[in-house]
Amino acid sequence: MHQPLPPGLYIVATPIGNLGDMTSRAADVLCRVDRVLAEDKRVSAKLLAHVGATAPMTAYHDHSDEGLRQKLLAEMSVKAIALISDAGTPLISDPGYKLVRAAREAGLAVHTLPGPCAAIAALTLAGLPTDRFLFLGFLPAKAKARADAIAEVAAIRASLVLYESGPRLGESLDALATGLGTRDAAVIREISKLHEETVTGTLAELAERYRDAPPKGEIVIVIGPPPEREAASDAELDVALTKALESLSPSRAAADVAAALGIPKKRAYARALELGGRD
Ligand code: SAM
């Protein structure tokens, strides 16, 4: 007999392919909650059977009506309710944030049980910088919206992580190669499953590879940050500063020039003062 849990919302991460990746704490909590909220009850029924959980399931999406959310919140104040998604970490390109926000606003306890997440697992496989990354979820399906979304992040000095499906992979890689230029990337497929695969190359090389050969399975694209710009020379700095100082104070000129040349403002400001500028 499982001990009941204190009331509240339990966000439970589940495997993204290999059932062995279920944490023992996640299995324990799923066996002890009074209800499980799931995206697709048929998908989650298999997982619950695997861990021996018997709690009733309710389908939940963030677009579920407000009445259902209020009913769940009322139940959560006296019972333990788990939220799971079809696979991986709930709320990451999956439903849940509205429920978490509402539970917090109602003063209810919210717990998370960390576990598998395809974006994080892909970052560990890609061999690309992981110190700064931006998760973009799925790109828009329409060409113009997709190009706009790519342009918006092109200059960000971080690795990019995107979810994609096999049929759209070639098209998306083409759009990414056009919008981001030459950048190292990895296409990571079927993480933790039998056919797990990581293919690396530039965006253009990967676009070429997958253009007419859409792969099967679930996919994450990881793209390395834009290449470092060469440090501006003293001569370049002087030309830019001299021009900027014609109309701006040294600190304003230094800020503008530093941003334009991608150099520290301190260096630009020191040189602006040497060039005779006065604040
Ligand atoms: N919440 C999930 C998570 O934590 O990763 C993601 C849900 S999102 C609706 C599903 C997408 O995640 C898939 O289309 C695919 O891009 C990616 N994904 C999920 N499982 C994967 C796996 N085993 N290998 C590669 N990508 C996966």
PDB file of N, CA and C and ligand atoms in Angstrom, residues 16-17 39 85 87-94 116-119 138 162-165 188-193 218-220, ligand 1:
ATOM      1  N   ILE A  16      11.959   9.771 -22.524  1.00  0.00           N
ATOM      2  CA  ILE A  16      11.737  10.229 -23.904  1.00  0.00           C
ATOM      3  C   ILE A  16      12.004   9.083 -24.893  1.00  0.00           C
ATOM      4  N   GLY A  17      12.000   7.865 -24.405  1.00  0.00           N
ATOM      5  CA  GLY A  17      12.211   6.746 -25.325  1.00  0.00           C
ATOM      6  C   GLY A  17      12.559   5.456 -24.599  1.00  0.00           C
ATOM      7  N   GLU A  39      -1.471  14.438 -21.300  1.00  0.00           N
ATOM      8  CA  GLU A  39      -1.861  15.006 -22.593  1.00  0.00           C
ATOM      9  C   GLU A  39      -2.765  14.018 -23.323  1.00  0.00           C
ATOM     10  N   SER A  85       3.568  14.618 -19.355  1.00  0.00           N
ATOM     11  CA  SER A  85       3.260  14.813 -20.774  1.00  0.00           C
ATOM     12  C   SER A  85       3.514  13.491 -21.491  1.00  0.00           C
ATOM     13  N   ALA A  87       5.880  12.544 -23.226  1.00  0.00           N
ATOM     14  CA  ALA A  87       7.263  12.125 -22.989  1.00  0.00           C
ATOM     15  C   ALA A  87       8.060  13.329 -22.519  1.00  0.00           C
ATOM     16  N   GLY A  88       9.036  13.090 -21.667  1.00  0.00           N
ATOM     17  CA  GLY A  88       9.953  14.157 -21.265  1.00  0.00           C
ATOM     18  C   GLY A  88       9.404  15.034 -20.147  1.00  0.00           C
ATOM     19  N   THR A  89       9.903  16.255 -20.124  1.00  0.00           N
ATOM     20  CA  THR A  89       9.571  17.176 -19.046  1.00  0.00           C
ATOM     21  C   THR A  89       8.335  17.997 -19.398  1.00  0.00           C
ATOM     22  N   PRO A  90       7.285  17.926 -18.571  1.00  0.00           N
ATOM     23  CA  PRO A  90       6.108  18.761 -18.837  1.00  0.00           C
ATOM     24  C   PRO A  90       6.509  20.237 -18.923  1.00  0.00           C
ATOM     25  N   LEU A  91       5.728  21.015 -19.644  1.00  0.00           N
ATOM     26  CA  LEU A  91       5.928  22.468 -19.837  1.00  0.00           C
ATOM     27  C   LEU A  91       6.998  22.807 -20.881  1.00  0.00           C
ATOM     28  N   ILE A  92       7.871  21.856 -21.253  1.00  0.00           N
ATOM     29  CA  ILE A  92       8.907  22.158 -22.247  1.00  0.00           C
ATOM     30  C   ILE A  92       8.338  21.751 -23.607  1.00  0.00           C
ATOM     31  N   SER A  93       7.847  22.753 -24.371  1.00  0.00           N
ATOM     32  CA  SER A  93       7.078  22.506 -25.598  1.00  0.00           C
ATOM     33  C   SER A  93       5.918  21.552 -25.306  1.00  0.00           C
ATOM     34  N   ASP A  94       5.388  21.633 -24.129  1.00  0.00           N
ATOM     35  CA  ASP A  94       4.276  20.785 -23.683  1.00  0.00           C
ATOM     36  C   ASP A  94       3.407  21.578 -22.719  1.00  0.00           C
ATOM     37  N   PRO A 116      14.160  13.274 -17.779  1.00  0.00           N
ATOM     38  CA  PRO A 116      14.534  13.424 -19.180  1.00  0.00           C
ATOM     39  C   PRO A 116      13.912  14.644 -19.851  1.00  0.00           C
ATOM     40  N   CYS A 117      14.719  15.266 -20.724  1.00  0.00           N
ATOM     41  CA  CYS A 117      14.253  16.376 -21.555  1.00  0.00           C
ATOM     42  C   CYS A 117      15.083  16.308 -22.838  1.00  0.00           C
ATOM     43  N   ALA A 118      14.403  16.218 -23.992  1.00  0.00           N
ATOM     44  CA  ALA A 118      15.129  16.000 -25.261  1.00  0.00           C
ATOM     45  C   ALA A 118      16.108  17.142 -25.548  1.00  0.00           C
ATOM     46  N   ALA A 119      15.734  18.381 -25.221  1.00  0.00           N
ATOM     47  CA  ALA A 119      16.604  19.526 -25.517  1.00  0.00           C
ATOM     48  C   ALA A 119      17.930  19.405 -24.758  1.00  0.00           C
ATOM     49  N   PHE A 138       9.637  24.594 -31.414  1.00  0.00           N
ATOM     50  CA  PHE A 138       9.436  24.303 -32.839  1.00  0.00           C
ATOM     51  C   PHE A 138       9.423  25.615 -33.618  1.00  0.00           C
ATOM     52  N   LEU A 162      16.486  23.423 -31.166  1.00  0.00           N
ATOM     53  CA  LEU A 162      15.140  23.425 -31.768  1.00  0.00           C
ATOM     54  C   LEU A 162      14.595  22.005 -31.844  1.00  0.00           C
ATOM     55  N   TYR A 163      13.296  21.888 -31.699  1.00  0.00           N
ATOM     56  CA  TYR A 163      12.633  20.611 -31.934  1.00  0.00           C
ATOM     57  C   TYR A 163      12.151  20.587 -33.387  1.00  0.00           C
ATOM     58  N   GLU A 164      12.198  19.406 -34.000  1.00  0.00           N
ATOM     59  CA  GLU A 164      11.745  19.311 -35.393  1.00  0.00           C
ATOM     60  C   GLU A 164      11.223  17.912 -35.672  1.00  0.00           C
ATOM     61  N   SER A 165      10.445  17.807 -36.756  1.00  0.00           N
ATOM     62  CA  SER A 165       9.958  16.482 -37.155  1.00  0.00           C
ATOM     63  C   SER A 165      10.680  16.071 -38.436  1.00  0.00           C
ATOM     64  N   ILE A 188      20.077  15.495 -34.078  1.00  0.00           N
ATOM     65  CA  ILE A 188      20.103  14.400 -33.100  1.00  0.00           C
ATOM     66  C   ILE A 188      18.736  13.727 -33.102  1.00  0.00           C
ATOM     67  N   ARG A 189      18.771  12.429 -33.286  1.00  0.00           N
ATOM     68  CA  ARG A 189      17.533  11.696 -33.564  1.00  0.00           C
ATOM     69  C   ARG A 189      17.360  10.539 -32.584  1.00  0.00           C
ATOM     70  N   GLU A 190      16.105  10.324 -32.180  1.00  0.00           N
ATOM     71  CA  GLU A 190      15.755   9.117 -31.433  1.00  0.00           C
ATOM     72  C   GLU A 190      16.625   8.891 -30.169  1.00  0.00           C
ATOM     73  N   ILE A 191      16.771   9.968 -29.420  1.00  0.00           N
ATOM     74  CA  ILE A 191      17.599   9.885 -28.205  1.00  0.00           C
ATOM     75  C   ILE A 191      17.077   8.794 -27.265  1.00  0.00           C
ATOM     76  N   SER A 192      17.984   7.993 -26.787  1.00  0.00           N
ATOM     77  CA  SER A 192      17.728   6.907 -25.824  1.00  0.00           C
ATOM     78  C   SER A 192      16.953   5.730 -26.426  1.00  0.00           C
ATOM     79  N   LYS A 193      16.756   5.757 -27.759  1.00  0.00           N
ATOM     80  CA  LYS A 193      16.051   4.634 -28.405  1.00  0.00           C
ATOM     81  C   LYS A 193      17.047   3.816 -29.225  1.00  0.00           C
ATOM     82  N   GLU A 218      12.057  11.087 -33.887  1.00  0.00           N
ATOM     83  CA  GLU A 218      11.988  12.403 -33.237  1.00  0.00           C
ATOM     84  C   GLU A 218      13.363  13.069 -33.291  1.00  0.00           C
ATOM     85  N   ILE A 219      13.335  14.397 -33.468  1.00  0.00           N
ATOM     86  CA  ILE A 219      14.582  15.090 -33.809  1.00  0.00           C
ATOM     87  C   ILE A 219      14.783  16.364 -32.996  1.00  0.00           C
ATOM     88  N   VAL A 220      16.037  16.603 -32.609  1.00  0.00           N
ATOM     89  CA  VAL A 220      16.442  17.896 -32.055  1.00  0.00           C
ATOM     90  C   VAL A 220      17.580  18.433 -32.925  1.00  0.00           C
TER      91      VAL A 220
HETATM   92  N1  SAM B   1       8.557  17.873 -23.208  1.00  0.00           N
HETATM   93  C1  SAM B   1       9.402  17.125 -24.104  1.00  0.00           C
HETATM   94  C2  SAM B   1      10.849  17.191 -23.592  1.00  0.00           C
HETATM   95  O1  SAM B   1      11.055  17.404 -22.409  1.00  0.00           O
HETATM   96  O2  SAM B   1      11.762  16.981 -24.367  1.00  0.00           O
HETATM   97  C3  SAM B   1       9.287  17.636 -25.533  1.00  0.00           C
HETATM   98  C4  SAM B   1       7.911  17.563 -26.075  1.00  0.00           C
HETATM   99  S1  SAM B   1       7.783  18.107 -27.718  1.00  0.00           S
HETATM  100  C5  SAM B   1       6.046  18.085 -27.948  1.00  0.00           C
HETATM  101  C6  SAM B   1       8.251  16.707 -28.642  1.00  0.00           C
HETATM  102  C7  SAM B   1       9.526  16.951 -29.440  1.00  0.00           C
HETATM  103  O3  SAM B   1      10.657  16.717 -28.616  1.00  0.00           O
HETATM  104  C8  SAM B   1       9.717  15.984 -30.606  1.00  0.00           C
HETATM  105  O4  SAM B   1       9.004  16.417 -31.761  1.00  0.00           O
HETATM  106  C9  SAM B   1      11.207  16.045 -30.815  1.00  0.00           C
HETATM  107  O5  SAM B   1      11.562  17.204 -31.522  1.00  0.00           O
HETATM  108  C10 SAM B   1      11.693  16.147 -29.364  1.00  0.00           C
HETATM  109  N2  SAM B   1      11.953  14.804 -28.824  1.00  0.00           N
HETATM  110  C11 SAM B   1      11.209  14.129 -27.921  1.00  0.00           C
HETATM  111  N3  SAM B   1      11.747  12.922 -27.673  1.00  0.00           N
HETATM  112  C12 SAM B   1      12.862  12.836 -28.422  1.00  0.00           C
HETATM  113  C13 SAM B   1      13.855  11.837 -28.614  1.00  0.00           C
HETATM  114  N4  SAM B   1      13.794  10.660 -27.964  1.00  0.00           N
HETATM  115  N5  SAM B   1      14.853  12.094 -29.478  1.00  0.00           N
HETATM  116  C14 SAM B   1      14.930  13.271 -30.133  1.00  0.00           C
HETATM  117  N6  SAM B   1      14.021  14.236 -29.994  1.00  0.00           N
HETATM  118  C15 SAM B   1      12.995  14.026 -29.156  1.00  0.00           C
END
